[in-house]
XYZ file of C-alpha atoms in Angstrom:
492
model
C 0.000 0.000 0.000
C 2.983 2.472 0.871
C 4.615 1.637 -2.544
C 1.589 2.351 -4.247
C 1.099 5.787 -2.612
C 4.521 7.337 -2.733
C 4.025 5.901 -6.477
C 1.267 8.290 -7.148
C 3.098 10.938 -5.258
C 6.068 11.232 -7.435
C 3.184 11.158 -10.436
C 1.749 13.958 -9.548
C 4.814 15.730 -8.360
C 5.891 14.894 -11.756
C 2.392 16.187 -13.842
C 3.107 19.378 -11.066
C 6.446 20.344 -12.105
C 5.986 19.962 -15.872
C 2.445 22.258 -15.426
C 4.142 25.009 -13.701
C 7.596 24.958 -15.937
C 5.550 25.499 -19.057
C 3.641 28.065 -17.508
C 6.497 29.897 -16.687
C 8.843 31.574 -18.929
C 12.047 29.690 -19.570
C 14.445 32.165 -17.379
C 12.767 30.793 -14.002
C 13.365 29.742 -10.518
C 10.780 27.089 -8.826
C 10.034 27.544 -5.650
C 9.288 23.877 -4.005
C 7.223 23.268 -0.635
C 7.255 19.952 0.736
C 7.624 18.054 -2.733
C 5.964 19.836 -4.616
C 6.544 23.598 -6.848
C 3.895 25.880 -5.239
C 5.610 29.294 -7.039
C 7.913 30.280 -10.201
C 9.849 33.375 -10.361
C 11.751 34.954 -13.593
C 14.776 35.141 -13.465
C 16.113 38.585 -12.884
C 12.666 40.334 -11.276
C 13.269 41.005 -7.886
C 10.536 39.515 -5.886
C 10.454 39.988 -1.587
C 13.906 42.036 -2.143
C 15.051 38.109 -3.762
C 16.771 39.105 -7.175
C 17.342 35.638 -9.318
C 20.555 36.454 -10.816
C 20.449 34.990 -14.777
C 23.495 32.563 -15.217
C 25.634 33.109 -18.245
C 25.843 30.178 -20.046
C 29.288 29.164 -21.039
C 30.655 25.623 -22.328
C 33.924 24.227 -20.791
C 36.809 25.792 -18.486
C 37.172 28.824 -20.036
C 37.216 32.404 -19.277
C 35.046 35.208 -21.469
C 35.516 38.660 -22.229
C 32.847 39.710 -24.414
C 32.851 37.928 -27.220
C 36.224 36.314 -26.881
C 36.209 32.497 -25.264
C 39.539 31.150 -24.012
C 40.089 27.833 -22.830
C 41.857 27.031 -19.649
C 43.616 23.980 -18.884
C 45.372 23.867 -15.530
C 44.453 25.035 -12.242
C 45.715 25.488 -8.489
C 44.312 26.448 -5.309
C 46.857 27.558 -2.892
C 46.230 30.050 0.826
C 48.192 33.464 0.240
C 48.277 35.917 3.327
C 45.090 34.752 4.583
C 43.152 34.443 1.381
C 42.089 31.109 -0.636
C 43.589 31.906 -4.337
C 42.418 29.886 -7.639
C 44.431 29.857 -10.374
C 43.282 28.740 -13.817
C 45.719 28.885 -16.662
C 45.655 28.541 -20.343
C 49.145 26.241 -20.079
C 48.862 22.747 -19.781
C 49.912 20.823 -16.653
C 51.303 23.652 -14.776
C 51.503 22.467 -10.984
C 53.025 25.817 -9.476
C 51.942 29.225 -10.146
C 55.352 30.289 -11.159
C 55.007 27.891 -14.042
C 51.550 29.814 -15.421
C 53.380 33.206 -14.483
C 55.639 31.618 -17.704
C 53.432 32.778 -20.648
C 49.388 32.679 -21.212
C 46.401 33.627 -20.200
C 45.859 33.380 -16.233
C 42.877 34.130 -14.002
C 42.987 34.332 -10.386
C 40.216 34.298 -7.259
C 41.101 35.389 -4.678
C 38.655 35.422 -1.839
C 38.572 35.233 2.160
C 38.255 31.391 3.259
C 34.706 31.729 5.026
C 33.086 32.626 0.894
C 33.817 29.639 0.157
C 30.838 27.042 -1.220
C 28.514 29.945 -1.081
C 27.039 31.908 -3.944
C 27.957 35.379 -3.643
C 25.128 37.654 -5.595
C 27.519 41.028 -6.310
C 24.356 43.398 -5.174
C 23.411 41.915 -2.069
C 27.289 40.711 -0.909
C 27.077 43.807 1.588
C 23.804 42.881 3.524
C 25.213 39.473 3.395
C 28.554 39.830 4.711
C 30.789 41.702 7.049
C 32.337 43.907 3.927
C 35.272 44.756 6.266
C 36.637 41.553 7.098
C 35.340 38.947 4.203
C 36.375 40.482 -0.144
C 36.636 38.666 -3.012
C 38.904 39.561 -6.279
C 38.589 37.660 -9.853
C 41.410 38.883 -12.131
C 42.007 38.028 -15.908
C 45.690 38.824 -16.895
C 47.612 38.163 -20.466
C 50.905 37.410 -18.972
C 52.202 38.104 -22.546
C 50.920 41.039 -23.024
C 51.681 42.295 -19.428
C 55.539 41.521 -19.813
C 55.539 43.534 -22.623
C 53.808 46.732 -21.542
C 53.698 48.618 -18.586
C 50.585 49.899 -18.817
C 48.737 47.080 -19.120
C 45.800 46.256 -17.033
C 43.806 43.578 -16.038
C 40.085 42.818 -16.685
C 39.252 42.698 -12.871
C 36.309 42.752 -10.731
C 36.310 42.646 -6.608
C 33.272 43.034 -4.112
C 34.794 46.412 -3.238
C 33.884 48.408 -6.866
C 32.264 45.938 -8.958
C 29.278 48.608 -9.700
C 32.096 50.748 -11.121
C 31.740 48.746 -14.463
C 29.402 45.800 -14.078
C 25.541 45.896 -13.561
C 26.000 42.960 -11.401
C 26.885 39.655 -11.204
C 27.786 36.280 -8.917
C 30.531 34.211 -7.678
C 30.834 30.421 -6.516
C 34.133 28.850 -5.528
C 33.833 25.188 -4.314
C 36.275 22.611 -3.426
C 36.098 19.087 -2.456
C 39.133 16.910 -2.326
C 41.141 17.203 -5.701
C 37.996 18.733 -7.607
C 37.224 22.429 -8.266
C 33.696 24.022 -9.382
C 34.071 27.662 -9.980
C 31.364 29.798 -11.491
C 31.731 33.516 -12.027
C 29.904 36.418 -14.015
C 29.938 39.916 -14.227
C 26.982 41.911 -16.199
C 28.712 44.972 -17.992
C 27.473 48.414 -17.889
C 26.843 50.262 -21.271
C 30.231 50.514 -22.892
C 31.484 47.578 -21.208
C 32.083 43.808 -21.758
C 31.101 40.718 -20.063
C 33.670 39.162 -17.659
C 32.869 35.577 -17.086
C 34.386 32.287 -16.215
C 33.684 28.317 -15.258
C 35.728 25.783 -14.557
C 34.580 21.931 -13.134
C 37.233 19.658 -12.891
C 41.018 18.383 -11.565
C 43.035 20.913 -9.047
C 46.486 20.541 -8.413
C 46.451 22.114 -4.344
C 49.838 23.879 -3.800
C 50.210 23.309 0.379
C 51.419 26.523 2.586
C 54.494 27.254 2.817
C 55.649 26.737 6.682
C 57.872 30.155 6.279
C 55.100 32.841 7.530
C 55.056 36.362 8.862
C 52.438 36.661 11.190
C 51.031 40.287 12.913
C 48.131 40.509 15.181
C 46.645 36.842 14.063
C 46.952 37.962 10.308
C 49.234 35.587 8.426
C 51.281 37.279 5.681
C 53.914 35.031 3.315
C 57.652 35.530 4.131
C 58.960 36.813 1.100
C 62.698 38.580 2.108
C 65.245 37.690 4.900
C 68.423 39.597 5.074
C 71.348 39.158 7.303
C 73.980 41.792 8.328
C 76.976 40.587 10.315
C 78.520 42.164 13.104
C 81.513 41.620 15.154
C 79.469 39.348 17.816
C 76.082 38.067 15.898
C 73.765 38.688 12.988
C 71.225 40.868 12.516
C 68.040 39.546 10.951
C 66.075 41.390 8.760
C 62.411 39.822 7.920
C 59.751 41.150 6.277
C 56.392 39.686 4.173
C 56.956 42.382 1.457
C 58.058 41.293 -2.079
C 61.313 43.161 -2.135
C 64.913 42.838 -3.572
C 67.037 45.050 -1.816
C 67.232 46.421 1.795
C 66.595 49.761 1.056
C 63.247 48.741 0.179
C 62.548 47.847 3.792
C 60.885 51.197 4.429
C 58.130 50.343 1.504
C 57.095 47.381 3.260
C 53.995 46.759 5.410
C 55.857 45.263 8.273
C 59.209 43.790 8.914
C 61.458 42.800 11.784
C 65.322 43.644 12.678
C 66.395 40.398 14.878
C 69.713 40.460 16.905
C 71.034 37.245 18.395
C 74.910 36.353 19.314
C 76.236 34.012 17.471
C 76.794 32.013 20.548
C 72.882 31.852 20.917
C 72.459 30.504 17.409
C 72.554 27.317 18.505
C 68.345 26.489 18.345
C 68.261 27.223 22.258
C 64.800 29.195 22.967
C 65.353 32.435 24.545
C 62.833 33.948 26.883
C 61.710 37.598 25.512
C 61.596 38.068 29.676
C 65.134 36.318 30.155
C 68.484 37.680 30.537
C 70.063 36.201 27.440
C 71.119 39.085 24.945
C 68.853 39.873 21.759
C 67.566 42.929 20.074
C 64.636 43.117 18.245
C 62.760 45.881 16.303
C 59.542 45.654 14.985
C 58.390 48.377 12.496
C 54.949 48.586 11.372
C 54.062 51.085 8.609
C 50.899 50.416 7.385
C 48.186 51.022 10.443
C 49.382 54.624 10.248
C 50.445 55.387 6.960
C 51.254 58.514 8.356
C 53.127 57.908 11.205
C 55.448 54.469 10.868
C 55.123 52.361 14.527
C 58.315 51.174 15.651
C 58.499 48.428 18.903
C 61.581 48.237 20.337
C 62.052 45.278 23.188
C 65.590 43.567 24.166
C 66.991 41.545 27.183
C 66.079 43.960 30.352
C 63.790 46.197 28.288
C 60.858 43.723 27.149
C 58.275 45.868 28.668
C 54.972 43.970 28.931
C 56.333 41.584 25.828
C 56.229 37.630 26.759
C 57.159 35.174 24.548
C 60.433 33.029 22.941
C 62.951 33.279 20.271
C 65.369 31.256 18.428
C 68.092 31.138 15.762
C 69.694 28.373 14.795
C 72.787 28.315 12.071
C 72.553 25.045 10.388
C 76.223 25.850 9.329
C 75.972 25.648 5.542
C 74.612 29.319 5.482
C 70.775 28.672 6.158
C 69.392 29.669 9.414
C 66.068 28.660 11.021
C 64.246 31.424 12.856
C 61.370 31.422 14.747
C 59.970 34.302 16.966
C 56.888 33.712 19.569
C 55.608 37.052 21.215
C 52.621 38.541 22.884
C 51.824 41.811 24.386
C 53.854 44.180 21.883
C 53.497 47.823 22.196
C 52.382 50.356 25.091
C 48.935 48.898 24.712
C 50.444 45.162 24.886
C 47.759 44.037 22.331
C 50.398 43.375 19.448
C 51.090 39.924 18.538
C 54.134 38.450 16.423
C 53.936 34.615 14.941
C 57.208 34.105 12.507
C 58.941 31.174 11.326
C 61.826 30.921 8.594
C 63.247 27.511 7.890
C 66.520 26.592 6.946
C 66.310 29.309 4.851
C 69.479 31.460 3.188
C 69.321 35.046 4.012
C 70.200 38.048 1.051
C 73.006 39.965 2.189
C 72.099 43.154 3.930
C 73.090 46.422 1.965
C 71.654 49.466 1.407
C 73.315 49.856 -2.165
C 71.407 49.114 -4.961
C 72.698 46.344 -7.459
C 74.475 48.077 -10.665
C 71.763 46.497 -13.463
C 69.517 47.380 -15.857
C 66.551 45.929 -18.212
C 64.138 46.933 -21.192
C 60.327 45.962 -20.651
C 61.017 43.802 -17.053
C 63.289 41.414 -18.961
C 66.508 39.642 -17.605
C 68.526 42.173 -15.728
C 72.091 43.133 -17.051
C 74.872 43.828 -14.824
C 76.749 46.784 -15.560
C 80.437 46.570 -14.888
C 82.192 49.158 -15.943
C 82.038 53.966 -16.186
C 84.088 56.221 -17.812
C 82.655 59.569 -17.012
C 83.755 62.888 -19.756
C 82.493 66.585 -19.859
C 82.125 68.732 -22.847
C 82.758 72.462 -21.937
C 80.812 73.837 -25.350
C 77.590 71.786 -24.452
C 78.022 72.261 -20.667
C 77.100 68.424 -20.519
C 78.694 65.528 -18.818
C 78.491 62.165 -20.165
C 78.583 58.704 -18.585
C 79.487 55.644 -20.606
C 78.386 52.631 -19.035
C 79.223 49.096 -20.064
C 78.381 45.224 -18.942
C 82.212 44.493 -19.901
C 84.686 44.476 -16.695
C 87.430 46.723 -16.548
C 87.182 49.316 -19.527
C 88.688 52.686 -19.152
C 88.751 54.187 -22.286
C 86.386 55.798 -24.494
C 87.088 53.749 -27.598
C 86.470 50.702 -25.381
C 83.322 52.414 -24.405
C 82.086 52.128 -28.804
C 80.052 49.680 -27.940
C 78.457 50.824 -24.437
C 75.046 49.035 -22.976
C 73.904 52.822 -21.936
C 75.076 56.509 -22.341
C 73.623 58.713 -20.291
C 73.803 62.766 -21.226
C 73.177 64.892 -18.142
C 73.585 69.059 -17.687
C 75.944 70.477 -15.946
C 73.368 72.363 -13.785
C 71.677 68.903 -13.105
C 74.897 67.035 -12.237
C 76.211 66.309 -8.436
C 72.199 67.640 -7.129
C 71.043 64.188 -6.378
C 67.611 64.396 -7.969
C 66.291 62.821 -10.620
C 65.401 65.381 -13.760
C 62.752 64.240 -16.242
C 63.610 64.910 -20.372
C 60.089 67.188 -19.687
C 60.983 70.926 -19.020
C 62.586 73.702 -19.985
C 66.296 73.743 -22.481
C 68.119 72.762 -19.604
C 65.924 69.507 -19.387
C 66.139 69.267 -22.862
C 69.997 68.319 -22.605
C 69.496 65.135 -20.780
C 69.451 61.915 -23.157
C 69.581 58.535 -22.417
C 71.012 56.549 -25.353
C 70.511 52.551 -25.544
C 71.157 49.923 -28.660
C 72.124 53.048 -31.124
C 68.956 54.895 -30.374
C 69.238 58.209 -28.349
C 65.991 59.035 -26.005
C 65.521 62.629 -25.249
C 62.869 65.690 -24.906
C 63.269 65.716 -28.583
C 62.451 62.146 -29.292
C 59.702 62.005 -26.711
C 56.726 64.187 -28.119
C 54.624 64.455 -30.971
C 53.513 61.649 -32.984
C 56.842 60.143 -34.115
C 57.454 60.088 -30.268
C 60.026 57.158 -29.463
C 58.896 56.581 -25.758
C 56.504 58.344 -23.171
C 59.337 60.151 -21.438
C 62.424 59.598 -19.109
C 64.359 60.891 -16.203
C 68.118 60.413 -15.111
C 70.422 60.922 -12.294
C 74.125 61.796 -12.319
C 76.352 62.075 -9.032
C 80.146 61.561 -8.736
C 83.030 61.871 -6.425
C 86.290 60.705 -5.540
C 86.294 58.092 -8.554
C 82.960 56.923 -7.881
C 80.040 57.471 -9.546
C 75.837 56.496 -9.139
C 73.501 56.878 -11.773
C 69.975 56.423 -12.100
C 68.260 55.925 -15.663
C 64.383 55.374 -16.789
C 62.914 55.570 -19.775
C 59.302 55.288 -20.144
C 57.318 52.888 -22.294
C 59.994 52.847 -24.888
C 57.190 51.974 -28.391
C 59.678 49.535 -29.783
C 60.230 47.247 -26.687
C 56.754 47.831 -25.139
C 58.400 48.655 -21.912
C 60.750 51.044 -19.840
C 64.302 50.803 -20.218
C 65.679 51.552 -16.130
C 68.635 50.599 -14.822
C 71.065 52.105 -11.651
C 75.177 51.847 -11.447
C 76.860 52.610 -8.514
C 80.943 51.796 -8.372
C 84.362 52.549 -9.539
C 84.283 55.549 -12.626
C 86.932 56.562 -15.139
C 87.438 60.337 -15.798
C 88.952 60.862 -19.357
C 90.359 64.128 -21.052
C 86.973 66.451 -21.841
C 85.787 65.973 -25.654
C-alpha cells in the first residue's frame, strides 16, 4: 500500500512540475514546498527584495571577455596571506603558479576562506557579509601582453567596486578533495564587456608554505630575509613584502630587525623576559600610513612583551628562525607569529645592485664607467658598459647605456625628467644606437613616453639612475642604476 502511494506521489509531483515549468517563462526559478513547486519566479525580477541572478551560459573551463572564449587547462588552489587563491591557466599541466606566471592567459580568485561554497550575488554581498573583514577579487591577466607593456591592465572585478563597471553579477568557488567548481559572471554596464568564467574539474592544491610572517593573528607570506653581520652576531632582517634590496625595507607593510649572538644561534629558545642578549625591532608602517610604529624590546627592556625566540645556524649558510611574542606595544595588544626555515638570508646592503633591463626582462649587470664633460655643451656624459674593466672611451664604442646629463643637473642628487625647460632638454639617455631625449619624446613620431636620469660623482665613484618610459619599440621602460668605480677621461 505504501509503494503504491509514494508511487502516485512522485506522479503527480511529476504532472506538477511539468504544469508550472511550461507556464512559466524559460528564465525561471521554482520555488518547491514539501515536494511539490507551489511558485515560479523569472529570473532577474526582484521579488520579496530576492533578485534571481540569470546565469551566463558558457561551455567548458574557459574564461570570457565579451565575445572572446579562451580555454583554460590547468588550475591550483593555494592560501596566500590569509586568502584562498584559484588559479586557472591557459598552459597545460602547470603544478606551481610560477610555471603559469611563464606565458598565457591566467585568471585568479582570490577570496577570504569563510566565501567559500557559497554563492555570492555582487548586489546583495554587503547585507550578506561583514564587507570589512570577508572580499573577493577575480582577475584576468595576459601574462604576454603584461611583460611587454607597462601599462597594461587587467580585466578585474572585486566586491569592493564591482558597480564601477558591471551591472551585477555572482561568484561560486567550491572545493572538495582534488575537484574544483568555480562559477563567475559579471553583467557589464553600457560601454562595457562581459567578464565571465567556469571551470569543473582536476586541481592541483599547492600546500602553505611553513615560512610565515604573522602580525596581530593575520598571516602574511615571508617573502625577504636579510642578514647583516657584526663583530658578535647577525642581525636579521624579515619582512612579508616582495622586495629585492634592503633599502626597500621602508616600503614594506611590516618587517622585523632580529639580533642574536652568534653564541645563541645554537636552536636554544630564549625567553623575551630572560636575561640572554637579543635585540629586536619591529616596524609597522601600514596602520598609520602617516606615522610608521616602531616596537623596540631587548633583554632587560621587554616591557609587557612575553614570549620566545630562536636562531639556529645550520652551518651551511641557512638559518632557522622562529619568533613567539605577545603583548607588543604600550597597549600590549600586538602579537608576532614568525617562522623561517633553513632558509638562506640576502646579504644586507643598502646599495642598490648596478643592473639594468628593457620591458622587465633579464637584468644586465653593468660593470664598468668612464665619465667625460664637454665644456661647449656644458654636458657631462657617462658611458656605461656590462664588460669588466674598460677605461677608455674607444672601449666604451660599444656601451650598454650613455647617459647625457647638464651640468646644472649634475652632483644635485635628484632625478630630472627629459620634460621641461632647455636645460631639461639636454638630458638623453642613449641605448642599442637609439638616443631618447625631450626631442624624441613628443609628438607623434614620439620614441617613448618620457624619461628621467640621475648623475652624481666623487672621488672616482660614480651612481647613476636611468628610466625611460614605455619605450614603443620594446613595449616597456628601459631603467637601470650603477653605482661603483668611474673613469674620468680628457673632456671631448
Amino acid at each position: 500500500m505504501k509503494q503504491k502511494i509514494f508511487l502516485l506521489f512522485a506522479m503527480l509531483v511529476g504532472f506538477a512540475m511539468q504544469t508550472m515549468a511550461k507556464a512559466a517563462t524559460p528564465d525561471s526559478v521554482f520555488v518547491v514546498k514539501n515536494g511539490i513547486i507551489v511558485s515560479a519566479y523569472e529570473v532577474g525580477k526582484n521579488v520579496d527584495n530576492i533578485t534571481f541572478e540569470k546565469k551566463v551560459k558558457l561551455d567548458g573551463n574557459c574564461v570570457k571577455i565579451g565575445d572572446e572564449v579562451i580555454e583554460m587547462k590547468s588550475a591550483l588552489i593555494t592560501t596566500v596571506n590569509n586568502y584562498k587563491c584559484v588559479y586557472l591557466s591557459t598552459l597545460e599541466g602547470c603544478t606551481t603558479v610560477d610555471a603559469m606566471l611563464k606565458g598565457g592567459k591566467l585568471l585568479q580568485v582570490a577570496l577570504t576562506p569563510a566565501l567559500l561554497d557559497k554563492e555570492l550575488t555582487f548586489s546583495t554581498f554587503n547585507n550578506e557579509f561583514d564587507a570589512e573583514n570577508e572580499f573577493f577579487q577575480v582577475a584576468y591577466t595576459d601574462v604576454d601582453e603584461a611583460k611587454k607593456n607597462d601599462d597594461y591592465e587587467p580585466v578585474t572585478v572585486t566586491s569592493a567596486d564591482w558597480s564601477t563597471y558591471y551591472t551585477g553579477g555572482s561568484l561560486n568557488v567550491s572545493i572538495s578533495e582534488d575537484k574544483l567548481s568555480l562559477h563567475m559572471q559579471a553583467m557589464p554596464k553600457s560601454g562595457e564587456v562581459l567578464f565571465a568564467a567556469q571551470y569543473n574539474g582536476a586541481v592541483t592544491e599547492m600546500k602553505e608554505t611553513p615560512n610565515h610572517f604573522t602580525v596581530d593573528g593575520k598571516r602574511y607570506e615571508m617573502r625577504a630575509v636579510f642578514a647583516e653581520k657584526k663583530t658578535d652576531g647577525i642581525n636579521f632582517y624579515l619582512t612579508p613584502g616582495n622586495i629585492d634590496n634592503a633599502n626597500e625595507l621602508t616600503n614594506c607593510y611590516y618587517y622585523v630587525r632580529l639580533f642574536v649572538p652568534q653564541s645563541s644561534m645554537d636552536g636554544r629558545v630564549l625567553s623575551v623576559q630572560g636575561n640572554q642578549k637579543y635585540e629586536l625591532t619591529f616596524v609597522d608602517n601600514v596602520t598609520d600610513v602617516n606615522n610608521a610604529q616602531t616596537i623596540d624590546i631587548s633583554n632587560g627592556a621587554s616591557a609587557s612583551a612575553t614570549g620566545t625566540i630562536s636562531v639556529l645556524d645550520n652551518g651551511n649558510g641557512t638559518y632557522t628562525i622562529k619568533l613567539n611574542i605577545e603583548k607588543l606595544g604600550n597597549k600590549a595588544d600586538r602579537t608576532l607569529d614568525v617562522v623561517y626555515e633553513e632558509g638562506t638570508p640576502k646579504e644586507y646592503t643598502l646599495a642598490l645592485p648596478s643592473v639594468y633591463s628593457v620591458a622587465d626582462g633579464k637584468a644586465v649587470n653593468l660593470k664598468s664607467a668612464v665619465l667625460t664633460h664637454d665644456d661647449a655643451a656644458g654636458v657631462y656624459t657617462v658611458y656605461l658598459s656590462a664588460k669588466a674593466g674598460v677605461t677608455t672611451l674607444t672601449g666604451m664604442a660599444d656601451a650598454d647605456i650613455v647617459v647625457t646629463m647638464p651640468d646644472a643637473f649634475v652632483n644635485d642628487d635628484a632625478l630630472h625628467g627629459f620634460s621641461g625647460d632647455e636645460t631639461n632638454a639636454k638630458i638623453s639617455v642613449k641605448y642599442a644606437g637609439v638616443t631618447y631625449s625631450q626631442a624624441t619624446v613628443k609628438g607623434s613620431t614620439a620614441l617613448a613616453l618620457g624619461g628621467n636620469a640621475k648623475l652624481t660623482f666623487a672621488d672616482g665613484k660614480a651612481n647613476v639612475d636611468f628610466t625611460v618610459f614605455n619605450i614603443k619599440k620594446y613595449k616597456g621602460a628601459l631603467k637601470g642604476h650603477y653605482e661603483g668605480n668611474v673613469t674620468s677621461t680628457l673632456k671631448l
